[in-house]
Structures are given as C-alpha cells and as structure tokens.
CSV table of C-alpha atoms in Angstrom, one decimal:
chain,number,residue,atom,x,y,z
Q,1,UNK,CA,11.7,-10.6,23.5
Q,2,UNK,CA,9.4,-10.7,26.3
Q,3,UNK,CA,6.0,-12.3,26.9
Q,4,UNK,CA,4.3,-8.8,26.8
Q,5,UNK,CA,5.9,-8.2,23.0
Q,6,UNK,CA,3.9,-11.8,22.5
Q,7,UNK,CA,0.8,-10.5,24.7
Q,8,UNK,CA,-2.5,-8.5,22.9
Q,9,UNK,CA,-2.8,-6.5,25.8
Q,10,UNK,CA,0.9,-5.0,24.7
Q,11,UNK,CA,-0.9,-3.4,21.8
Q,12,UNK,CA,-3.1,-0.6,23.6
Q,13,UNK,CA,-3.0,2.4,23.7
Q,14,UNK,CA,-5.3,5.9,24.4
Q,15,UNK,CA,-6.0,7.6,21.1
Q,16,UNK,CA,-8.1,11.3,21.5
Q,17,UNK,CA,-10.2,10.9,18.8
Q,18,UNK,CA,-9.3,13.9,17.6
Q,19,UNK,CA,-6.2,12.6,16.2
Q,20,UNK,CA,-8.2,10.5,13.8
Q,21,UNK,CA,-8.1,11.8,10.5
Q,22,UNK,CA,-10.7,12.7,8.2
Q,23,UNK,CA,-9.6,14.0,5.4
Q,24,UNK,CA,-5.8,13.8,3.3
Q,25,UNK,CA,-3.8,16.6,3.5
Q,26,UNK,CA,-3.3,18.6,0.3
Q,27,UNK,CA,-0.9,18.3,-1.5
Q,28,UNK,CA,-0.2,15.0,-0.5
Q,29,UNK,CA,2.9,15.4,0.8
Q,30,UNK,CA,2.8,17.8,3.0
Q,31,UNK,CA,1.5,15.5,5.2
Q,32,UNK,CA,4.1,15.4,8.4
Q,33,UNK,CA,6.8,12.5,8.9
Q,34,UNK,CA,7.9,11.1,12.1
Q,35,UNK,CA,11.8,10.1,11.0
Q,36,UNK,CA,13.1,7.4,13.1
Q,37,UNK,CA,16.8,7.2,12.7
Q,38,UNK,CA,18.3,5.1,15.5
Q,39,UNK,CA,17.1,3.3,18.6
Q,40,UNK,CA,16.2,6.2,20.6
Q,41,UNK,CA,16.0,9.3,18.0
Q,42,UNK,CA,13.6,10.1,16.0
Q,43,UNK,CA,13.3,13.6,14.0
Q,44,UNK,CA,10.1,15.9,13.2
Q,45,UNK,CA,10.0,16.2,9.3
Q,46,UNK,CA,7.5,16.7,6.4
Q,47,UNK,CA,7.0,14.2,3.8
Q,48,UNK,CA,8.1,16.3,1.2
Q,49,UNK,CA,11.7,16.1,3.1
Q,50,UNK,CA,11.6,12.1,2.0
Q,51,UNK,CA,14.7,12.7,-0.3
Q,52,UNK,CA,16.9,14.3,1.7
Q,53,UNK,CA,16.6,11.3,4.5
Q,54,UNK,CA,17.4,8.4,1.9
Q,55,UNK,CA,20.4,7.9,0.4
Q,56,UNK,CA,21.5,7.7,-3.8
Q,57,UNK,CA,21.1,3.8,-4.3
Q,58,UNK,CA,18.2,2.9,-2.4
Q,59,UNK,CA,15.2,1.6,-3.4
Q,60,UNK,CA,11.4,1.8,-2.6
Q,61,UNK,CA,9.0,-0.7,-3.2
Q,62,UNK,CA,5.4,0.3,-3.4
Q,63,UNK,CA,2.1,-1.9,-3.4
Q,64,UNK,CA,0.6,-0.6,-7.1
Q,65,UNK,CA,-3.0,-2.4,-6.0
Q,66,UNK,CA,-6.3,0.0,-6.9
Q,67,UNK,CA,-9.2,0.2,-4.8
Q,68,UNK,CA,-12.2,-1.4,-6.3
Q,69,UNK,CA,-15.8,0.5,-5.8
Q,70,UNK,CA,-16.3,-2.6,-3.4
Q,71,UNK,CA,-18.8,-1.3,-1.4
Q,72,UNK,CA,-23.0,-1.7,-2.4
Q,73,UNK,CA,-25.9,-1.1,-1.4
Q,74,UNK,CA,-29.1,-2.8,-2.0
Q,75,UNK,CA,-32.1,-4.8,-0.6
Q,76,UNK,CA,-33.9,-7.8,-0.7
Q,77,UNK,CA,-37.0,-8.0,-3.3
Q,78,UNK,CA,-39.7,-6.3,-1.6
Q,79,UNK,CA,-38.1,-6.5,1.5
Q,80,UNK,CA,-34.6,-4.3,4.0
Q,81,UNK,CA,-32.0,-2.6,2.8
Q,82,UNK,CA,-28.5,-4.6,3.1
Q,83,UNK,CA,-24.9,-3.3,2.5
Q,84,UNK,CA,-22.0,-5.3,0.6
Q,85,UNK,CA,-18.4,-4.6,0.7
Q,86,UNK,CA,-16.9,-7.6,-2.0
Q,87,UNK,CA,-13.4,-9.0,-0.5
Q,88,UNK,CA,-12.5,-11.3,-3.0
Q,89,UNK,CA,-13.4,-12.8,-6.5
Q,90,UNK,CA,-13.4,-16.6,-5.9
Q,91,UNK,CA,-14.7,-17.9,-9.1
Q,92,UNK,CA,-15.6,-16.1,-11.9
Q,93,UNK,CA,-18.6,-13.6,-11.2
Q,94,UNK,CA,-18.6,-15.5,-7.6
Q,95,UNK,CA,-17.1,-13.3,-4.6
Q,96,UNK,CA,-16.7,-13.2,-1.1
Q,97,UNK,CA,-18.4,-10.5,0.7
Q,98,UNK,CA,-19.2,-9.2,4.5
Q,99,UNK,CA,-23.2,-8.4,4.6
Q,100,UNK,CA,-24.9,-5.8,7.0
Q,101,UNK,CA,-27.3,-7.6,8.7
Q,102,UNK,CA,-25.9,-11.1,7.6
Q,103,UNK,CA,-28.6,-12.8,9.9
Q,104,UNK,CA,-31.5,-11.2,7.0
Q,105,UNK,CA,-29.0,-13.2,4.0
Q,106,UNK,CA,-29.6,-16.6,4.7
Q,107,UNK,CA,-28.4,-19.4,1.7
Q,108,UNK,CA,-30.2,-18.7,-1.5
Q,109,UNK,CA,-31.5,-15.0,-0.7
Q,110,UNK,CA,-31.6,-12.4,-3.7
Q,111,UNK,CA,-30.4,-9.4,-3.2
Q,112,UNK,CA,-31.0,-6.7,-5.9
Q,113,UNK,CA,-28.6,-4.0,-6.1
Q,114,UNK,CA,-29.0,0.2,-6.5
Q,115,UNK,CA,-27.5,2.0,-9.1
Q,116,UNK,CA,-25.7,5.4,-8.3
Q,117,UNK,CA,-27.9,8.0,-8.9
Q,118,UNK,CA,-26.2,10.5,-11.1
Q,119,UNK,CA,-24.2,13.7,-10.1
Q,120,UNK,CA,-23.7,17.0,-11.4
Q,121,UNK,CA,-20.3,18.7,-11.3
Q,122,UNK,CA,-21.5,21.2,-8.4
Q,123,UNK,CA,-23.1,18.2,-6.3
Q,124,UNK,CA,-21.6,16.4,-3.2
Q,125,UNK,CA,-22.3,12.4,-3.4
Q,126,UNK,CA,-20.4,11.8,-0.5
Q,127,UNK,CA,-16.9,10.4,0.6
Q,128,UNK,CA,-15.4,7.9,-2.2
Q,129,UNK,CA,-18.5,7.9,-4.6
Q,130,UNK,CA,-18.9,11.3,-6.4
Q,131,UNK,CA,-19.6,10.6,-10.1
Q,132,UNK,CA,-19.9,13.5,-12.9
Q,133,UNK,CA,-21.8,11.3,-15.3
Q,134,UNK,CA,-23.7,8.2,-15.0
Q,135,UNK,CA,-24.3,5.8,-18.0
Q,136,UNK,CA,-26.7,3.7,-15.9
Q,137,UNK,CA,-27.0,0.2,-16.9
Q,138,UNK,CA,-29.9,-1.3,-19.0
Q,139,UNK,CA,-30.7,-4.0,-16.4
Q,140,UNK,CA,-30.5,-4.8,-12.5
Q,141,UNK,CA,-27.7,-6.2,-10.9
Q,142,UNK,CA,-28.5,-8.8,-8.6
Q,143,UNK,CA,-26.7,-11.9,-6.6
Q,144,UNK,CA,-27.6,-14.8,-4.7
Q,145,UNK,CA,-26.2,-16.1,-1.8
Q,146,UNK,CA,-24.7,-19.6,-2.4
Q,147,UNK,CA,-22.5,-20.3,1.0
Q,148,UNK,CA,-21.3,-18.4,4.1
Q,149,UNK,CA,-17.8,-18.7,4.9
Q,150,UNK,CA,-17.3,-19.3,8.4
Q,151,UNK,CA,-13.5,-17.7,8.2
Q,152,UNK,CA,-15.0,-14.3,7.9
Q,153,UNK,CA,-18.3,-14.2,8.7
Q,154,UNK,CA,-19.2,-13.3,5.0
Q,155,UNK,CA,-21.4,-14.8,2.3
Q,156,UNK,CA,-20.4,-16.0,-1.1
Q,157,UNK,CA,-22.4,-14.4,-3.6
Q,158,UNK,CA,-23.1,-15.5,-7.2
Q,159,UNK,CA,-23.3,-12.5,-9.4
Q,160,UNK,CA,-26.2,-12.6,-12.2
Q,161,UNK,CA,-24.0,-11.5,-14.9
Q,162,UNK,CA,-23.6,-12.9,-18.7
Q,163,UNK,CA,-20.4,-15.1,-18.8
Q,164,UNK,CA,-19.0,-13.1,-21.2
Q,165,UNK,CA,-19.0,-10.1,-18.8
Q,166,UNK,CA,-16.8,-9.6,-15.4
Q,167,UNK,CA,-18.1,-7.5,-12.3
Q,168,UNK,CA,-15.8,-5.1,-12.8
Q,169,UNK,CA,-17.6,-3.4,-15.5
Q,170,UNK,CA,-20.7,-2.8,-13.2
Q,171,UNK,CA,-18.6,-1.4,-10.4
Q,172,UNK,CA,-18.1,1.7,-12.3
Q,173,UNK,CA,-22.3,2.1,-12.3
Q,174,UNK,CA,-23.5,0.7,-8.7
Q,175,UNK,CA,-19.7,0.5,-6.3
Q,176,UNK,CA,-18.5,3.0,-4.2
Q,177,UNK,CA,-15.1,3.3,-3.0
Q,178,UNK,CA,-15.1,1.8,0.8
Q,179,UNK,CA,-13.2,4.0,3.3
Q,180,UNK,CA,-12.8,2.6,6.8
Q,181,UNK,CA,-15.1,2.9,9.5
Q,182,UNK,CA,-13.2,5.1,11.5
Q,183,UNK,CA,-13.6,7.8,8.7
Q,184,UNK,CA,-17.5,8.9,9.8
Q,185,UNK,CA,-17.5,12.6,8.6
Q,186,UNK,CA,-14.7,12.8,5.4
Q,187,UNK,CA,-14.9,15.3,2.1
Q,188,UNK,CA,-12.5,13.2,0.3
Q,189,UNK,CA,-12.9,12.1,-3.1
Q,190,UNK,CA,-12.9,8.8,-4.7
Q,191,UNK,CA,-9.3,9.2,-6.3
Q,192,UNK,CA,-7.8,10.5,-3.0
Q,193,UNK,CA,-8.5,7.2,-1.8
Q,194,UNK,CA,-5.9,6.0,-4.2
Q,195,UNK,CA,-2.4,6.2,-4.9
Q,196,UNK,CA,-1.3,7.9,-7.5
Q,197,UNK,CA,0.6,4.9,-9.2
Q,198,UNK,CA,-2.3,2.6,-8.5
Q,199,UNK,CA,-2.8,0.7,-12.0
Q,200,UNK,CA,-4.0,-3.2,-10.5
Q,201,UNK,CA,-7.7,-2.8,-9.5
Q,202,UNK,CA,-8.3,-5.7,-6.6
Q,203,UNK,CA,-7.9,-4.1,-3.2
Q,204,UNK,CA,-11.0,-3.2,-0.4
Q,205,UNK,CA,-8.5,-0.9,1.0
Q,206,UNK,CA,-5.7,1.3,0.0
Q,207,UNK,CA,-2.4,1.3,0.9
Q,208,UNK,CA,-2.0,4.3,2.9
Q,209,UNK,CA,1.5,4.6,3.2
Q,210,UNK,CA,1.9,5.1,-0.9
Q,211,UNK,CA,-1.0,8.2,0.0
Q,212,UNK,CA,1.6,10.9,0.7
Q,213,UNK,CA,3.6,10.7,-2.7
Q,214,UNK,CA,3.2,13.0,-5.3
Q,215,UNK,CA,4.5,12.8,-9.1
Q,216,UNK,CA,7.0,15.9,-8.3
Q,217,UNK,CA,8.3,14.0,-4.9
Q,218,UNK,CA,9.2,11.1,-7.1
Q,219,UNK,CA,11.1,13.4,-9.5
Q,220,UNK,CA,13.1,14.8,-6.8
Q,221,UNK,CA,13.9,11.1,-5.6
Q,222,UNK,CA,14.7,9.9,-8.9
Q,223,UNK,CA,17.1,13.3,-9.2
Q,224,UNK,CA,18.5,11.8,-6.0
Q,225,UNK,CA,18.8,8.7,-7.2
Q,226,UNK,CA,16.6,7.1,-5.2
Q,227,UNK,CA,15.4,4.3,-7.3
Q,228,UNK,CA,11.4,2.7,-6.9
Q,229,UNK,CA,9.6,-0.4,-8.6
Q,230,UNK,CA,6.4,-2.5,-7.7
Q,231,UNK,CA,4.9,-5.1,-6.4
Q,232,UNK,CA,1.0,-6.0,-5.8
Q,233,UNK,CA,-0.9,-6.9,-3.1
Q,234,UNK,CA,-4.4,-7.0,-3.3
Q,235,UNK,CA,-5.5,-5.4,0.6
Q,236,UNK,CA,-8.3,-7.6,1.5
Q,237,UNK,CA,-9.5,-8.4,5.4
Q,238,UNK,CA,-5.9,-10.4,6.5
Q,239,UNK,CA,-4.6,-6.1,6.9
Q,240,UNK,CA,-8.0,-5.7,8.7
Q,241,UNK,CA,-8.8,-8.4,10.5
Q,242,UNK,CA,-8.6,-8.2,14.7
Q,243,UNK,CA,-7.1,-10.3,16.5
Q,244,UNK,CA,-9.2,-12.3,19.0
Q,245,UNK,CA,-6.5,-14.5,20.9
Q,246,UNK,CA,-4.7,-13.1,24.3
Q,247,UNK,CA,-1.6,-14.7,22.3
Q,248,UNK,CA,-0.6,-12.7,19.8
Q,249,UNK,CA,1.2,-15.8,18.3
Q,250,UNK,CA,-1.6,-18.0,18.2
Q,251,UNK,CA,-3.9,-15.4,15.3
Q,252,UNK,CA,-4.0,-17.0,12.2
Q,253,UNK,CA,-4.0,-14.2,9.2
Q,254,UNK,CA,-6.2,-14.5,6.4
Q,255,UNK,CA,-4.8,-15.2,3.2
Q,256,UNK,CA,-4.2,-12.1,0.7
Q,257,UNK,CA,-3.3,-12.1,-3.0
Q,258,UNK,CA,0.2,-11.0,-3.9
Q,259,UNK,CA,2.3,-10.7,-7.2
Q,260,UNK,CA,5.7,-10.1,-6.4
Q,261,UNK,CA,7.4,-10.0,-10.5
Q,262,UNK,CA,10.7,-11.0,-11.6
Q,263,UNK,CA,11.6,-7.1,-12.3
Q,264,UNK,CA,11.5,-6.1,-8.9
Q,265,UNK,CA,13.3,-9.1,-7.6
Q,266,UNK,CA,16.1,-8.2,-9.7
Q,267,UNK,CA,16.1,-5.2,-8.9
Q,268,UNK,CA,16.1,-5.9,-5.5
Q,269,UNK,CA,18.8,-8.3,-6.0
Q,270,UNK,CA,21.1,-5.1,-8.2
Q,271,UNK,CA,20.4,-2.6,-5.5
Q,272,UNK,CA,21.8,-5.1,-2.6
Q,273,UNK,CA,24.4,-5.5,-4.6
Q,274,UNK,CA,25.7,-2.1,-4.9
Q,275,UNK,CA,25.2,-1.0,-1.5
Q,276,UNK,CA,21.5,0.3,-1.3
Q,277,UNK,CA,18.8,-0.1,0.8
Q,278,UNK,CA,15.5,-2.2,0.2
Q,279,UNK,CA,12.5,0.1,1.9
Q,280,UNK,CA,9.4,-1.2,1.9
Q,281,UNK,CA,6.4,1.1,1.4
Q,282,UNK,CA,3.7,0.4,3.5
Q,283,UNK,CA,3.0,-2.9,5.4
Q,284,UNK,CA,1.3,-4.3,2.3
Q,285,UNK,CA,4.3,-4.3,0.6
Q,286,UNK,CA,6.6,-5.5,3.3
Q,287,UNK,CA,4.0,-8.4,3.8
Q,288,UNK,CA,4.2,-9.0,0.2
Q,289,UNK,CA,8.3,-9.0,-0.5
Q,290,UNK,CA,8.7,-11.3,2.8
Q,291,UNK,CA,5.8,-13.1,2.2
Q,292,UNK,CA,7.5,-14.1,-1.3
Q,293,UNK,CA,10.7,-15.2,0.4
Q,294,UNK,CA,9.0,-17.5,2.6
Q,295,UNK,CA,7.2,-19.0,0.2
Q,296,UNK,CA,10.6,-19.9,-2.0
Q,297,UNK,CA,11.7,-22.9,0.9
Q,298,UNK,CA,14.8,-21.3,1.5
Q,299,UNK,CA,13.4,-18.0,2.4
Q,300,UNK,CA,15.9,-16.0,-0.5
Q,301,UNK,CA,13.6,-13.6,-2.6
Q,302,UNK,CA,11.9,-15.4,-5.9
Q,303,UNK,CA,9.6,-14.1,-8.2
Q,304,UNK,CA,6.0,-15.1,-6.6
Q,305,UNK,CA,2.2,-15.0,-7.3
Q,306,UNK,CA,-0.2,-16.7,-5.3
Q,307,UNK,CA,-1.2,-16.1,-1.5
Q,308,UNK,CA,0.1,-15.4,1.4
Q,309,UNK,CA,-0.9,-15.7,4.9
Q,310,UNK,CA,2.0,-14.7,6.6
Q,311,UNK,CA,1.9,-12.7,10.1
Q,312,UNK,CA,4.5,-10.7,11.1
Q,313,UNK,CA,5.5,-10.1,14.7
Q,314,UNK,CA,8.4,-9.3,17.4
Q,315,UNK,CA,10.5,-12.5,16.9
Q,316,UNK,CA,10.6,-12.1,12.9
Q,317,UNK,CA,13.3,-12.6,11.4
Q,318,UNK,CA,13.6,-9.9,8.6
Q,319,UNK,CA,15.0,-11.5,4.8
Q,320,UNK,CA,13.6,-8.5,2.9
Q,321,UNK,CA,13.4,-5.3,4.1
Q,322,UNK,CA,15.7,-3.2,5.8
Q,323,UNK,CA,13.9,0.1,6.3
Q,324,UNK,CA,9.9,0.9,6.1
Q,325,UNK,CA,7.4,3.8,5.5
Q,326,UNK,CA,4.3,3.6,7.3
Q,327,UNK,CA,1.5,5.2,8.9
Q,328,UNK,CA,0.5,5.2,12.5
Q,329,UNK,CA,-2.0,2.0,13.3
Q,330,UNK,CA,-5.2,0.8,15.4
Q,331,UNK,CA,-4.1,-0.4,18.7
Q,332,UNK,CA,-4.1,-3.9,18.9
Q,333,UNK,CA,-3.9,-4.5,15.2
Q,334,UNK,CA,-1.4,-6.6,13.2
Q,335,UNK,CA,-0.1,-3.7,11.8
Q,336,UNK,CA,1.4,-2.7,14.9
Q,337,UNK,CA,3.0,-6.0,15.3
Q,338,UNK,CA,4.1,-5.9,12.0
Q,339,UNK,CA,6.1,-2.7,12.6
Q,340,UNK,CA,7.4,-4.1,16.4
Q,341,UNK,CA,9.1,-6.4,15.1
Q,342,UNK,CA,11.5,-4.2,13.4
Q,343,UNK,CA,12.0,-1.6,15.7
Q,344,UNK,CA,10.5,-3.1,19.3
Q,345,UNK,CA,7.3,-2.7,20.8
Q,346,UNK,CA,8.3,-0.4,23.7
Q,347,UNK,CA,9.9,2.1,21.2
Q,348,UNK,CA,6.7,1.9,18.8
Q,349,UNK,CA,4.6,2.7,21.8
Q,350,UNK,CA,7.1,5.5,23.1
Q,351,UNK,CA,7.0,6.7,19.3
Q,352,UNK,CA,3.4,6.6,19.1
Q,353,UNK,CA,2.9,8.5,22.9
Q,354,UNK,CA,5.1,11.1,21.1
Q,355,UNK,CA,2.9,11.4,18.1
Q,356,UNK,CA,0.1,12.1,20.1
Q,357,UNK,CA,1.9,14.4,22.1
Q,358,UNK,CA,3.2,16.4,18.7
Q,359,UNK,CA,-0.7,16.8,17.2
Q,360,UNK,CA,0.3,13.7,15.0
Q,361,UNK,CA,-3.0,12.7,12.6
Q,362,UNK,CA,-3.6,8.9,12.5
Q,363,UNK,CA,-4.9,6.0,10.5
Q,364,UNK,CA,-5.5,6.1,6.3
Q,365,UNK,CA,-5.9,9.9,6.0
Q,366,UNK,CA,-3.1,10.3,8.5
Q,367,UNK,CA,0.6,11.4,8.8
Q,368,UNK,CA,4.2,8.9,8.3
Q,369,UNK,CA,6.5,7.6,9.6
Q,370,UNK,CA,9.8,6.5,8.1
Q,371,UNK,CA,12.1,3.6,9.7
Q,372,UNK,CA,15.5,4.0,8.9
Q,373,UNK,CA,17.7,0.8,9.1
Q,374,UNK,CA,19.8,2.5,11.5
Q,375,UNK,CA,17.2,2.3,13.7
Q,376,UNK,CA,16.2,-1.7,13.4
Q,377,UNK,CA,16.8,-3.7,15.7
Q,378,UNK,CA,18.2,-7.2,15.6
C-alpha cells in the first residue's frame, strides 16, 4: 500500500456524462461485463456469458433487500412544498428521513403528505412511480418532526398512523420508488428498479449489481452447477454517503441493517469445503458477509443480524469473499474503495479508464464487472 491508496484524491476520475446511464438494458442481462481474470487481464463479455466464467461448485451470494417507495412529497399546512426520502424505521411509525429544504422543517413542524394521483394503463407517471390503479386512502397522511439527527443531516419524523398500522401499508398509496440523483431523464419502471429475487422490503436503494440477472440466467447457472443463496442488507445512506476527510481512513460509515442467516453460512461453510468459490454479489452483500465475520470476535463467519458499520478499503484483509460482481462507481465513493482493496486501486482506475474507453455505461442502470479470484490481490 501507498499513501495515495489511503488518499481521497486517489479516487477521481473524468466521467463523460454520457456514460451515465439512464435506463437498464433489456433483457437484463444483456447488459455488458467487464471480466477481470488476473492482475493485468481483463476480458470484454456480456452478462449472459456469467456461466461459462464460473466454475461447477461455486457459490453466489446476493443481497435479497426490496426497495421501499421511500421517496414523498408533500408540504407544510398552508404553506411550501417539501420532499422526503425515509432511511430508516427507528421506532415503530418513527423514521429517519433527509428533507428538501431542511432549514423550512424545524422541530415540531407538520408536514402533510400527497397521495399519487391515479394512472391509467396508457399513462407515463414518471421514473419508479407508475401505478395502474390507485385505492387512495380515506385519510391524510401526515408526520411531525420530533428531532434532527446531526449524523445525516435528516429529521426524525413521527408518523400519524393508528398503532395497529405500519407505514408500509401507505407506501403503496403516497411513496415512490427513489432512483439516484444522477438518473435526471430515465423511462424505467418501478420494478426495474428491483431485482428480481427481491422479497425483504427495507432498502432506499437497490443493489445494482443483482440488476443484470434474469430467472433463465439462473437456470443456466444452476444447470452449471453454480450454486446461489441470500443474505440481506437493507441499502440505506452508509452505501451513499461521501466521504468528507482527505484520509480516506479517517470516514466513519454509517451503520446499515444486515441479516446474514444460518443457511447461507452453512452453505458457505459446504462450498469451501468442497473446493468452490464464495462470490459476492454486489458490495452490499460483500459488506454484509464480512461485516458478519467481524462482528463474531474471531472474524470466522456466524450467523448475524444487527448492524454494521464496517468500511472497507485497500489494507483489508478479506475473511469472506474471494471473487465479486459489481458495477462501475462514483469517483471518490466508498464503493470504489471497497472494490480496491481486492484488486488495487491503480488497476481499478486502469480498469475503469478502459471502460470509458470501450463505451462502458455506469452507475445503477449501468454495465458489470466480475472479479475473478485469480485476479485478487493479496
């Protein structure tokens, strides 16, 4: 390591906006791959080639969290408009959420929510929020602001709902599904936003990485013998989050919720003993099968639910994973990091250059890249 791998300023780089994408590819895996198989090779694939570059015996491990419809819109009584995107529940009916603009949602302001306006089948809502029906709610959904948390910048918000009821249930009627900023001009719908195994509703963000799989690519990797199972990790602002320190080591990552069950340490546990490889599908679920084994004291994989805060960076050393699918990252962003430290932070940035150079598309809606062990460094 050297103290640029450590440095922020080791994390640029020039994106053409261009490259960013806007929508998913259809069919999802079609998307392209970028196949790193040692320290200095790399091969041009498509996603769809996944099977033939894994072998029988190894195992994927893919983040099954759900977007929520975290995203509202509303205004004060009688007064602006404000915007809500809902991070975390932290008591019952009481969540954490950035506010646009905080300074108007001082403590004990109301804020009184919109309903989506119904949709016909032949109508565009927009990006993440189409609806074909719209069983609008009887009554108003409001929320008062009861703290700001000075972590994040956000506000806790109280929701007025009976205690027999959860949130959830009027996310369905007034949430959109939140795609990221970069994503200004995007056709997608609300379910591709999701992956298609996504069954534990928590996340502000998706996984991306799990985007490109399709139910027939699975069944050719099972036919292969290429083995998958699950854990959760409920993306919240830790994945997001920038990192304001010239030392990289110095960030402190926000906490996120994972669920790391004793199924998929076991099989974990059967495929290392056989021979196979443990690849980790998207940084989400890297962060949450290594955040597991450091939170067992002796850093061997347990069975885990709770939070983890970990931040993964050159210097790591891996107890986990041995191979990684991921998609290409915001400069300067833990992500990148995250992904340095397995394969170094000059070959990340020569892979990326080459990316751009091969009319690569980045971030969520973006194309792969698939991190062979063979090409890990030590």
């Amino acid at each position: 390591m050297t103290e640029i791998d450590w440095s922020l300023d080791g994390y640029n780089y020039e994106l053409p906006p261009s490259r960013i994408a806007q929508n998913p590819v259809v069919p999802r895996d079609s998307s392209r791959l970028l196949a790193v198989d040692s320290p200095s090779s790399q091969q041009h694939r498509i996603f769809r080639d996944l099977p033939d570059l894994l072998e029988p015996g190894d195992l994927l491990v893919l983040n099954n969290t759900r977007v929520l419809p975290a995203r509202l819109y509303g205004h004060k009584p009688n007064g602006p408009a404000v915007e809500i995107l809902l991070m975390e529940e932290r008591q019952h009916n009481c969540w954490l959420a950035l506010v646009k603009p905080g300074k108007r949602l001082k403590l004990g302001s109301q804020i009184e929510f919109d309903p989506i306006a119904p949709a016909s089948e032949d109508s565009a809502a927009g990006p993440g929020c189409s609806r074909t029906e719209s069983a609008v709610l009887d009554r108003r959904l409001t929320a008062t602001v009861i703290a700001r948390d000075d972590a994040t910048g956000g506000r806790l918000l109280e929701f007025d709902i009976p205690t027999d009821a959860s949130l959830a249930k009027f996310l369905d009627e007034y949430g959109h599904v939140p795609l990221p900023p970069y994503i200004e001009n995007s056709q997608a719908g609300a379910e591709q936003y999701q992956t298609v195994y996504a069954d534990r509703p928590g996340a502000i963000a998706a996984p991306t990485a799990g985007l490109h799989f399709t139910e027939e690519l699975f069944s050719r990797l099972q036919e292969r013998g290429i083995e998958k199972t699950f854990v959760t990790l409920h993306v919240g602002v830790g994945t997001f989050r920038p990192v304001e320190v010239a030392d990289v080591t110095a960030h402190q990552m926000h906490g996120e919720w994972v669920e790391v069950p004793p199924a998929t340490v076991e099989k974990i546990r059967e495929t290392k003993a056989r021979g196979g490889r443990i690849f980790a599908v998207g940084t989400t679920a890297v962060r949450a099968l290594e955040g597991a084994a450091a939170a067992s004291g002796d850093f061997s994989l347990q069975p885990f639910c709770g939070r983890t805060n970990l931040f993964i960076y050159p210097g790591y050393k891996w107890r986990v994973v041995e191979g990684m699918i991921t998609n290409f990252h915001l400069p300067r962003s833990t992500l990148m990091m995250m992904v340095s430290a397995m394969i170094g932070r000059p070959r990340l940035l020569d892979l990326y250059r080459e990316a751009i150079d091969h009319q690569y598309r980045f971030y969520s809606f973006g194309d792969a890249m698939l991190i062979l062990p063979t090409a890990k460094i030590d």
